[in-house]
């Protein structure tokens, strides 16, 4: 089985940029982690320094290559930082990432 993962620490998330399955919206100093395996990219988020991880709404997304999943991770990070795609769903970010 092939897999890869990326983690970006210290992202300042603007209000409304991150929605999780378990606790709803998150903002502030966050860490985003993307794991790619079996043709899916799974995105998790935590408050930086915490031990608890939460699933971002829309995760996982179909992703057929490691390169695509890396670009997707970066698109998620940029959206959370409040870029022009801040309101995009994970599925939309994957298509444009």
PDB file of N, CA and C in Angstrom:
ATOM      1  N   UNK A   1       0.846  -1.177   0.000  1.00  0.00           N
ATOM      2  CA  UNK A   1       0.000   0.000   0.000  1.00  0.00           C
ATOM      3  C   UNK A   1       0.893   1.243   0.000  1.00  0.00           C
ATOM      4  N   UNK A   2       0.557   2.199  -0.847  1.00  0.00           N
ATOM      5  CA  UNK A   2       1.284   3.455  -0.935  1.00  0.00           C
ATOM      6  C   UNK A   2       0.546   4.521  -0.143  1.00  0.00           C
ATOM      7  N   UNK A   3       1.290   5.337   0.582  1.00  0.00           N
ATOM      8  CA  UNK A   3       0.665   6.428   1.319  1.00  0.00           C
ATOM      9  C   UNK A   3       1.678   7.556   1.482  1.00  0.00           C
ATOM     10  N   UNK A   4       1.149   8.714   1.812  1.00  0.00           N
ATOM     11  CA  UNK A   4       1.989   9.882   2.081  1.00  0.00           C
ATOM     12  C   UNK A   4       1.213  10.784   3.020  1.00  0.00           C
ATOM     13  N   UNK A   5       1.922  11.675   3.718  1.00  0.00           N
ATOM     14  CA  UNK A   5       1.221  12.619   4.586  1.00  0.00           C
ATOM     15  C   UNK A   5       1.988  13.930   4.661  1.00  0.00           C
ATOM     16  N   UNK A   6       1.240  14.991   4.939  1.00  0.00           N
ATOM     17  CA  UNK A   6       1.797  16.329   5.080  1.00  0.00           C
ATOM     18  C   UNK A   6       1.162  16.995   6.269  1.00  0.00           C
ATOM     19  N   UNK A   7       1.947  17.779   6.986  1.00  0.00           N
ATOM     20  CA  UNK A   7       1.453  18.513   8.143  1.00  0.00           C
ATOM     21  C   UNK A   7       1.969  19.944   8.058  1.00  0.00           C
ATOM     22  N   UNK A   8       1.066  20.895   8.255  1.00  0.00           N
ATOM     23  CA  UNK A   8       1.448  22.304   8.302  1.00  0.00           C
ATOM     24  C   UNK A   8       1.005  22.852   9.648  1.00  0.00           C
ATOM     25  N   UNK A   9       1.956  23.401  10.404  1.00  0.00           N
ATOM     26  CA  UNK A   9       1.742  23.873  11.770  1.00  0.00           C
ATOM     27  C   UNK A   9       1.657  25.399  11.786  1.00  0.00           C
ATOM     28  N   UNK A  10       0.892  25.923  12.743  1.00  0.00           N
ATOM     29  CA  UNK A  10       0.881  27.356  12.985  1.00  0.00           C
ATOM     30  C   UNK A  10       0.121  28.173  11.963  1.00  0.00           C
ATOM     31  N   UNK A  11      -0.992  27.653  11.513  1.00  0.00           N
ATOM     32  CA  UNK A  11      -1.828  28.365  10.559  1.00  0.00           C
ATOM     33  C   UNK A  11      -2.844  29.184  11.346  1.00  0.00           C
ATOM     34  N   UNK A  12      -2.904  30.462  11.093  1.00  0.00           N
ATOM     35  CA  UNK A  12      -3.912  31.285  11.764  1.00  0.00           C
ATOM     36  C   UNK A  12      -5.185  31.238  10.927  1.00  0.00           C
ATOM     37  N   UNK A  13      -6.181  30.502  11.430  1.00  0.00           N
ATOM     38  CA  UNK A  13      -7.439  30.316  10.707  1.00  0.00           C
ATOM     39  C   UNK A  13      -8.415  31.419  11.046  1.00  0.00           C
ATOM     40  N   UNK A  14      -8.969  31.994  10.012  1.00  0.00           N
ATOM     41  CA  UNK A  14      -9.980  33.029  10.191  1.00  0.00           C
ATOM     42  C   UNK A  14     -11.309  32.390  10.563  1.00  0.00           C
ATOM     43  N   UNK A  15     -12.192  33.127  11.227  1.00  0.00           N
ATOM     44  CA  UNK A  15     -13.505  32.579  11.594  1.00  0.00           C
ATOM     45  C   UNK A  15     -14.244  32.056  10.361  1.00  0.00           C
ATOM     46  N   UNK A  16     -14.788  30.857  10.494  1.00  0.00           N
ATOM     47  CA  UNK A  16     -15.567  30.249   9.425  1.00  0.00           C
ATOM     48  C   UNK A  16     -14.764  29.490   8.394  1.00  0.00           C
ATOM     49  N   UNK A  17     -13.442  29.533   8.470  1.00  0.00           N
ATOM     50  CA  UNK A  17     -12.613  28.869   7.461  1.00  0.00           C
ATOM     51  C   UNK A  17     -12.494  27.369   7.678  1.00  0.00           C
ATOM     52  N   UNK A  18     -12.710  26.887   8.906  1.00  0.00           N
ATOM     53  CA  UNK A  18     -12.566  25.465   9.205  1.00  0.00           C
ATOM     54  C   UNK A  18     -13.830  24.962   9.898  1.00  0.00           C
ATOM     55  N   UNK A  19     -14.428  23.949   9.291  1.00  0.00           N
ATOM     56  CA  UNK A  19     -15.570  23.270   9.886  1.00  0.00           C
ATOM     57  C   UNK A  19     -15.177  21.819  10.111  1.00  0.00           C
ATOM     58  N   UNK A  20     -15.457  21.306  11.310  1.00  0.00           N
ATOM     59  CA  UNK A  20     -15.126  19.915  11.615  1.00  0.00           C
ATOM     60  C   UNK A  20     -16.389  19.107  11.850  1.00  0.00           C
ATOM     61  N   UNK A  21     -16.259  17.807  11.641  1.00  0.00           N
ATOM     62  CA  UNK A  21     -17.378  16.893  11.873  1.00  0.00           C
ATOM     63  C   UNK A  21     -17.723  16.812  13.360  1.00  0.00           C
ATOM     64  N   UNK A  22     -16.697  16.821  14.203  1.00  0.00           N
ATOM     65  CA  UNK A  22     -16.894  16.516  15.615  1.00  0.00           C
ATOM     66  C   UNK A  22     -17.274  17.719  16.469  1.00  0.00           C
ATOM     67  N   UNK A  23     -16.671  18.871  16.241  1.00  0.00           N
ATOM     68  CA  UNK A  23     -16.911  20.012  17.142  1.00  0.00           C
ATOM     69  C   UNK A  23     -17.381  21.273  16.432  1.00  0.00           C
ATOM     70  N   UNK A  24     -17.615  21.185  15.126  1.00  0.00           N
ATOM     71  CA  UNK A  24     -18.073  22.356  14.385  1.00  0.00           C
ATOM     72  C   UNK A  24     -16.923  23.269  14.006  1.00  0.00           C
ATOM     73  N   UNK A  25     -17.137  24.595  14.048  1.00  0.00           N
ATOM     74  CA  UNK A  25     -16.117  25.523  13.570  1.00  0.00           C
ATOM     75  C   UNK A  25     -14.915  25.634  14.506  1.00  0.00           C
ATOM     76  N   UNK A  26     -13.748  25.855  13.884  1.00  0.00           N
ATOM     77  CA  UNK A  26     -12.515  26.101  14.625  1.00  0.00           C
ATOM     78  C   UNK A  26     -11.859  27.346  14.043  1.00  0.00           C
ATOM     79  N   UNK A  27     -11.152  28.084  14.874  1.00  0.00           N
ATOM     80  CA  UNK A  27     -10.384  29.233  14.412  1.00  0.00           C
ATOM     81  C   UNK A  27      -9.192  29.415  15.328  1.00  0.00           C
ATOM     82  N   UNK A  28      -8.273  30.268  14.940  1.00  0.00           N
ATOM     83  CA  UNK A  28      -7.085  30.507  15.741  1.00  0.00           C
ATOM     84  C   UNK A  28      -5.892  29.750  15.206  1.00  0.00           C
ATOM     85  N   UNK A  29      -4.967  29.375  16.075  1.00  0.00           N
ATOM     86  CA  UNK A  29      -3.712  28.717  15.711  1.00  0.00           C
ATOM     87  C   UNK A  29      -3.958  27.222  15.513  1.00  0.00           C
ATOM     88  N   UNK A  30      -3.943  26.775  14.260  1.00  0.00           N
ATOM     89  CA  UNK A  30      -4.287  25.390  13.936  1.00  0.00           C
ATOM     90  C   UNK A  30      -3.154  24.682  13.212  1.00  0.00           C
ATOM     91  N   UNK A  31      -3.210  23.358  13.264  1.00  0.00           N
ATOM     92  CA  UNK A  31      -2.336  22.482  12.492  1.00  0.00           C
ATOM     93  C   UNK A  31      -3.218  21.648  11.581  1.00  0.00           C
ATOM     94  N   UNK A  32      -2.822  21.551  10.307  1.00  0.00           N
ATOM     95  CA  UNK A  32      -3.584  20.753   9.333  1.00  0.00           C
ATOM     96  C   UNK A  32      -2.721  19.591   8.886  1.00  0.00           C
ATOM     97  N   UNK A  33      -3.335  18.420   8.847  1.00  0.00           N
ATOM     98  CA  UNK A  33      -2.640  17.193   8.467  1.00  0.00           C
ATOM     99  C   UNK A  33      -3.452  16.492   7.384  1.00  0.00           C
ATOM    100  N   UNK A  34      -2.791  16.183   6.272  1.00  0.00           N
ATOM    101  CA  UNK A  34      -3.429  15.447   5.177  1.00  0.00           C
ATOM    102  C   UNK A  34      -2.710  14.127   5.004  1.00  0.00           C
ATOM    103  N   UNK A  35      -3.482  13.052   4.956  1.00  0.00           N
ATOM    104  CA  UNK A  35      -2.945  11.719   4.708  1.00  0.00           C
ATOM    105  C   UNK A  35      -3.548  11.198   3.421  1.00  0.00           C
ATOM    106  N   UNK A  36      -2.699  10.722   2.520  1.00  0.00           N
ATOM    107  CA  UNK A  36      -3.163  10.143   1.258  1.00  0.00           C
ATOM    108  C   UNK A  36      -2.876   8.655   1.260  1.00  0.00           C
ATOM    109  N   UNK A  37      -3.917   7.863   1.028  1.00  0.00           N
ATOM    110  CA  UNK A  37      -3.768   6.415   0.875  1.00  0.00           C
ATOM    111  C   UNK A  37      -5.013   5.878   0.180  1.00  0.00           C
ATOM    112  N   UNK A  38      -4.807   4.801  -0.542  1.00  0.00           N
ATOM    113  CA  UNK A  38      -5.903   4.111  -1.221  1.00  0.00           C
ATOM    114  C   UNK A  38      -6.794   5.074  -2.012  1.00  0.00           C
ATOM    115  N   UNK A  39      -6.149   5.978  -2.740  1.00  0.00           N
ATOM    116  CA  UNK A  39      -6.844   6.925  -3.629  1.00  0.00           C
ATOM    117  C   UNK A  39      -7.801   7.870  -2.915  1.00  0.00           C
ATOM    118  N   UNK A  40      -7.490   8.209  -1.653  1.00  0.00           N
ATOM    119  CA  UNK A  40      -8.266   9.200  -0.914  1.00  0.00           C
ATOM    120  C   UNK A  40      -7.333  10.090  -0.106  1.00  0.00           C
ATOM    121  N   UNK A  41      -7.722  11.362   0.020  1.00  0.00           N
ATOM    122  CA  UNK A  41      -6.992  12.303   0.870  1.00  0.00           C
ATOM    123  C   UNK A  41      -7.872  12.612   2.078  1.00  0.00           C
ATOM    124  N   UNK A  42      -7.356  12.341   3.262  1.00  0.00           N
ATOM    125  CA  UNK A  42      -8.049  12.581   4.524  1.00  0.00           C
ATOM    126  C   UNK A  42      -7.435  13.814   5.177  1.00  0.00           C
ATOM    127  N   UNK A  43      -8.298  14.765   5.576  1.00  0.00           N
ATOM    128  CA  UNK A  43      -7.810  16.005   6.174  1.00  0.00           C
ATOM    129  C   UNK A  43      -8.271  16.090   7.627  1.00  0.00           C
ATOM    130  N   UNK A  44      -7.299  16.293   8.519  1.00  0.00           N
ATOM    131  CA  UNK A  44      -7.590  16.444   9.945  1.00  0.00           C
ATOM    132  C   UNK A  44      -7.005  17.771  10.413  1.00  0.00           C
ATOM    133  N   UNK A  45      -7.572  18.306  11.486  1.00  0.00           N
ATOM    134  CA  UNK A  45      -7.123  19.596  12.017  1.00  0.00           C
ATOM    135  C   UNK A  45      -7.102  19.521  13.539  1.00  0.00           C
ATOM    136  N   UNK A  46      -6.194  20.269  14.135  1.00  0.00           N
ATOM    137  CA  UNK A  46      -6.127  20.354  15.595  1.00  0.00           C
ATOM    138  C   UNK A  46      -5.695  21.761  15.974  1.00  0.00           C
ATOM    139  N   UNK A  47      -6.006  22.143  17.219  1.00  0.00           N
ATOM    140  CA  UNK A  47      -5.411  23.357  17.749  1.00  0.00           C
ATOM    141  C   UNK A  47      -3.940  23.037  17.945  1.00  0.00           C
ATOM    142  N   UNK A  48      -3.052  23.887  17.441  1.00  0.00           N
ATOM    143  CA  UNK A  48      -1.616  23.625  17.522  1.00  0.00           C
ATOM    144  C   UNK A  48      -1.214  23.371  18.972  1.00  0.00           C
ATOM    145  N   UNK A  49      -0.525  22.245  19.178  1.00  0.00           N
ATOM    146  CA  UNK A  49      -0.074  21.861  20.508  1.00  0.00           C
ATOM    147  C   UNK A  49      -1.024  20.920  21.230  1.00  0.00           C
ATOM    148  N   UNK A  50      -2.234  20.759  20.702  1.00  0.00           N
ATOM    149  CA  UNK A  50      -3.214  19.861  21.312  1.00  0.00           C
ATOM    150  C   UNK A  50      -2.940  18.422  20.867  1.00  0.00           C
ATOM    151  N   UNK A  51      -3.528  17.472  21.560  1.00  0.00           N
ATOM    152  CA  UNK A  51      -3.402  16.081  21.144  1.00  0.00           C
ATOM    153  C   UNK A  51      -4.650  15.592  20.408  1.00  0.00           C
ATOM    154  N   UNK A  52      -5.704  16.393  20.380  1.00  0.00           N
ATOM    155  CA  UNK A  52      -6.956  15.983  19.754  1.00  0.00           C
ATOM    156  C   UNK A  52      -7.008  16.415  18.292  1.00  0.00           C
ATOM    157  N   UNK A  53      -7.360  15.481  17.412  1.00  0.00           N
ATOM    158  CA  UNK A  53      -7.523  15.746  15.984  1.00  0.00           C
ATOM    159  C   UNK A  53      -8.992  15.651  15.623  1.00  0.00           C
ATOM    160  N   UNK A  54      -9.405  16.475  14.669  1.00  0.00           N
ATOM    161  CA  UNK A  54     -10.789  16.502  14.211  1.00  0.00           C
ATOM    162  C   UNK A  54     -10.819  16.406  12.686  1.00  0.00           C
ATOM    163  N   UNK A  55     -11.844  15.748  12.174  1.00  0.00           N
ATOM    164  CA  UNK A  55     -12.012  15.564  10.741  1.00  0.00           C
ATOM    165  C   UNK A  55     -12.639  16.806  10.123  1.00  0.00           C
ATOM    166  N   UNK A  56     -12.009  17.344   9.086  1.00  0.00           N
ATOM    167  CA  UNK A  56     -12.610  18.482   8.394  1.00  0.00           C
ATOM    168  C   UNK A  56     -13.833  18.009   7.612  1.00  0.00           C
ATOM    169  N   UNK A  57     -14.887  18.812   7.644  1.00  0.00           N
ATOM    170  CA  UNK A  57     -16.104  18.496   6.900  1.00  0.00           C
ATOM    171  C   UNK A  57     -15.743  18.321   5.427  1.00  0.00           C
ATOM    172  N   UNK A  58     -16.210  17.237   4.843  1.00  0.00           N
ATOM    173  CA  UNK A  58     -15.933  16.937   3.448  1.00  0.00           C
ATOM    174  C   UNK A  58     -14.825  15.928   3.235  1.00  0.00           C
ATOM    175  N   UNK A  59     -14.096  15.602   4.297  1.00  0.00           N
ATOM    176  CA  UNK A  59     -13.007  14.639   4.209  1.00  0.00           C
ATOM    177  C   UNK A  59     -13.550  13.235   4.408  1.00  0.00           C
ATOM    178  N   UNK A  60     -13.045  12.271   3.649  1.00  0.00           N
ATOM    179  CA  UNK A  60     -11.990  12.322   2.656  1.00  0.00           C
ATOM    180  C   UNK A  60     -12.527  12.728   1.276  1.00  0.00           C
ATOM    181  N   UNK A  61     -11.587  13.062   0.387  1.00  0.00           N
ATOM    182  CA  UNK A  61     -11.931  13.341  -1.004  1.00  0.00           C
ATOM    183  C   UNK A  61     -11.176  12.348  -1.879  1.00  0.00           C
ATOM    184  N   UNK A  62     -11.773  11.954  -3.011  1.00  0.00           N
ATOM    185  CA  UNK A  62     -11.066  11.068  -3.935  1.00  0.00           C
ATOM    186  C   UNK A  62      -9.812  11.759  -4.462  1.00  0.00           C
ATOM    187  N   UNK A  63      -8.707  11.045  -4.468  1.00  0.00           N
ATOM    188  CA  UNK A  63      -7.438  11.626  -4.902  1.00  0.00           C
ATOM    189  C   UNK A  63      -6.570  10.494  -5.438  1.00  0.00           C
ATOM    190  N   UNK A  64      -6.222  10.558  -6.711  1.00  0.00           N
ATOM    191  CA  UNK A  64      -5.601   9.405  -7.359  1.00  0.00           C
ATOM    192  C   UNK A  64      -4.081   9.422  -7.438  1.00  0.00           C
ATOM    193  N   UNK A  65      -3.449  10.489  -6.922  1.00  0.00           N
ATOM    194  CA  UNK A  65      -1.980  10.469  -6.947  1.00  0.00           C
ATOM    195  C   UNK A  65      -1.411  11.223  -5.750  1.00  0.00           C
ATOM    196  N   UNK A  66      -0.193  10.879  -5.433  1.00  0.00           N
ATOM    197  CA  UNK A  66       0.501  11.560  -4.337  1.00  0.00           C
ATOM    198  C   UNK A  66       0.695  13.035  -4.673  1.00  0.00           C
ATOM    199  N   UNK A  67       1.053  13.341  -5.899  1.00  0.00           N
ATOM    200  CA  UNK A  67       1.257  14.737  -6.299  1.00  0.00           C
ATOM    201  C   UNK A  67      -0.033  15.546  -6.162  1.00  0.00           C
ATOM    202  N   UNK A  68      -1.153  14.963  -6.580  1.00  0.00           N
ATOM    203  CA  UNK A  68      -2.441  15.659  -6.436  1.00  0.00           C
ATOM    204  C   UNK A  68      -2.778  15.896  -4.971  1.00  0.00           C
ATOM    205  N   UNK A  69      -2.465  14.918  -4.125  1.00  0.00           N
ATOM    206  CA  UNK A  69      -2.795  15.078  -2.703  1.00  0.00           C
ATOM    207  C   UNK A  69      -1.922  16.152  -2.059  1.00  0.00           C
ATOM    208  N   UNK A  70      -0.686  16.305  -2.508  1.00  0.00           N
ATOM    209  CA  UNK A  70       0.183  17.369  -1.979  1.00  0.00           C
ATOM    210  C   UNK A  70      -0.348  18.743  -2.381  1.00  0.00           C
ATOM    211  N   UNK A  71      -0.754  18.876  -3.637  1.00  0.00           N
ATOM    212  CA  UNK A  71      -1.322  20.141  -4.110  1.00  0.00           C
ATOM    213  C   UNK A  71      -2.619  20.443  -3.369  1.00  0.00           C
ATOM    214  N   UNK A  72      -3.412  19.416  -3.114  1.00  0.00           N
ATOM    215  CA  UNK A  72      -4.664  19.568  -2.375  1.00  0.00           C
ATOM    216  C   UNK A  72      -4.382  20.056  -0.961  1.00  0.00           C
ATOM    217  N   UNK A  73      -3.403  19.454  -0.282  1.00  0.00           N
ATOM    218  CA  UNK A  73      -3.049  19.884   1.075  1.00  0.00           C
ATOM    219  C   UNK A  73      -2.713  21.376   1.075  1.00  0.00           C
ATOM    220  N   UNK A  74      -1.903  21.809   0.129  1.00  0.00           N
ATOM    221  CA  UNK A  74      -1.511  23.219   0.081  1.00  0.00           C
ATOM    222  C   UNK A  74      -2.720  24.113  -0.190  1.00  0.00           C
ATOM    223  N   UNK A  75      -3.652  23.666  -1.030  1.00  0.00           N
ATOM    224  CA  UNK A  75      -4.868  24.445  -1.300  1.00  0.00           C
ATOM    225  C   UNK A  75      -5.707  24.590  -0.033  1.00  0.00           C
ATOM    226  N   UNK A  76      -5.780  23.529   0.776  1.00  0.00           N
ATOM    227  CA  UNK A  76      -6.516  23.588   2.039  1.00  0.00           C
ATOM    228  C   UNK A  76      -5.849  24.582   2.983  1.00  0.00           C
ATOM    229  N   UNK A  77      -4.533  24.509   3.099  1.00  0.00           N
ATOM    230  CA  UNK A  77      -3.794  25.424   3.973  1.00  0.00           C
ATOM    231  C   UNK A  77      -4.058  26.874   3.563  1.00  0.00           C
ATOM    232  N   UNK A  78      -3.956  27.164   2.292  1.00  0.00           N
ATOM    233  CA  UNK A  78      -4.171  28.533   1.814  1.00  0.00           C
ATOM    234  C   UNK A  78      -5.599  28.994   2.068  1.00  0.00           C
ATOM    235  N   UNK A  79      -6.563  28.122   1.888  1.00  0.00           N
ATOM    236  CA  UNK A  79      -7.962  28.483   2.144  1.00  0.00           C
ATOM    237  C   UNK A  79      -8.184  28.781   3.623  1.00  0.00           C
ATOM    238  N   UNK A  80      -7.595  27.976   4.488  1.00  0.00           N
ATOM    239  CA  UNK A  80      -7.743  28.190   5.927  1.00  0.00           C
ATOM    240  C   UNK A  80      -7.095  29.510   6.349  1.00  0.00           C
ATOM    241  N   UNK A  81      -6.007  29.868   5.699  1.00  0.00           N
ATOM    242  CA  UNK A  81      -5.357  31.142   5.994  1.00  0.00           C
ATOM    243  C   UNK A  81      -6.202  32.338   5.563  1.00  0.00           C
ATOM    244  N   UNK A  82      -7.258  32.078   4.825  1.00  0.00           N
ATOM    245  CA  UNK A  82      -8.151  33.166   4.440  1.00  0.00           C
ATOM    246  C   UNK A  82      -7.921  33.706   3.063  1.00  0.00           C
ATOM    247  N   UNK A  83      -7.367  32.874   2.203  1.00  0.00           N
ATOM    248  CA  UNK A  83      -7.167  33.294   0.828  1.00  0.00           C
ATOM    249  C   UNK A  83      -8.488  33.410   0.090  1.00  0.00           C
ATOM    250  N   UNK A  84      -8.391  33.581  -1.193  1.00  0.00           N
ATOM    251  CA  UNK A  84      -9.583  33.802  -2.005  1.00  0.00           C
ATOM    252  C   UNK A  84     -10.532  32.615  -2.010  1.00  0.00           C
ATOM    253  N   UNK A  85     -10.067  31.437  -1.642  1.00  0.00           N
ATOM    254  CA  UNK A  85     -10.909  30.239  -1.646  1.00  0.00           C
ATOM    255  C   UNK A  85     -11.348  29.847  -0.243  1.00  0.00           C
ATOM    256  N   UNK A  86     -11.391  30.772   0.672  1.00  0.00           N
ATOM    257  CA  UNK A  86     -11.676  30.467   2.073  1.00  0.00           C
ATOM    258  C   UNK A  86     -13.037  29.819   2.269  1.00  0.00           C
ATOM    259  N   UNK A  87     -13.989  30.116   1.431  1.00  0.00           N
ATOM    260  CA  UNK A  87     -15.327  29.558   1.591  1.00  0.00           C
ATOM    261  C   UNK A  87     -15.528  28.265   0.806  1.00  0.00           C
ATOM    262  N   UNK A  88     -14.518  27.802   0.095  1.00  0.00           N
ATOM    263  CA  UNK A  88     -14.646  26.614  -0.736  1.00  0.00           C
ATOM    264  C   UNK A  88     -14.737  25.350   0.115  1.00  0.00           C
ATOM    265  N   UNK A  89     -15.487  24.373  -0.385  1.00  0.00           N
ATOM    266  CA  UNK A  89     -15.535  23.069   0.272  1.00  0.00           C
ATOM    267  C   UNK A  89     -14.257  22.306  -0.071  1.00  0.00           C
ATOM    268  N   UNK A  90     -13.984  21.231   0.653  1.00  0.00           N
ATOM    269  CA  UNK A  90     -12.801  20.432   0.356  1.00  0.00           C
ATOM    270  C   UNK A  90     -12.867  19.881  -1.071  1.00  0.00           C
ATOM    271  N   UNK A  91     -14.043  19.469  -1.495  1.00  0.00           N
ATOM    272  CA  UNK A  91     -14.215  18.943  -2.859  1.00  0.00           C
ATOM    273  C   UNK A  91     -13.869  20.023  -3.896  1.00  0.00           C
ATOM    274  N   UNK A  92     -14.297  21.254  -3.669  1.00  0.00           N
ATOM    275  CA  UNK A  92     -13.974  22.352  -4.583  1.00  0.00           C
ATOM    276  C   UNK A  92     -12.479  22.634  -4.582  1.00  0.00           C
ATOM    277  N   UNK A  93     -11.854  22.593  -3.404  1.00  0.00           N
ATOM    278  CA  UNK A  93     -10.420  22.824  -3.319  1.00  0.00           C
ATOM    279  C   UNK A  93      -9.644  21.743  -4.059  1.00  0.00           C
ATOM    280  N   UNK A  94     -10.116  20.510  -3.987  1.00  0.00           N
ATOM    281  CA  UNK A  94      -9.429  19.438  -4.687  1.00  0.00           C
ATOM    282  C   UNK A  94      -9.470  19.666  -6.195  1.00  0.00           C
ATOM    283  N   UNK A  95     -10.615  20.091  -6.699  1.00  0.00           N
ATOM    284  CA  UNK A  95     -10.743  20.310  -8.134  1.00  0.00           C
ATOM    285  C   UNK A  95      -9.876  21.461  -8.626  1.00  0.00           C
ATOM    286  N   UNK A  96      -9.610  22.446  -7.766  1.00  0.00           N
ATOM    287  CA  UNK A  96      -8.829  23.597  -8.203  1.00  0.00           C
ATOM    288  C   UNK A  96      -7.402  23.576  -7.679  1.00  0.00           C
ATOM    289  N   UNK A  97      -7.063  22.660  -6.756  1.00  0.00           N
ATOM    290  CA  UNK A  97      -5.753  22.644  -6.121  1.00  0.00           C
ATOM    291  C   UNK A  97      -4.675  22.159  -6.956  1.00  0.00           C
TER     292      UNK A  97
END
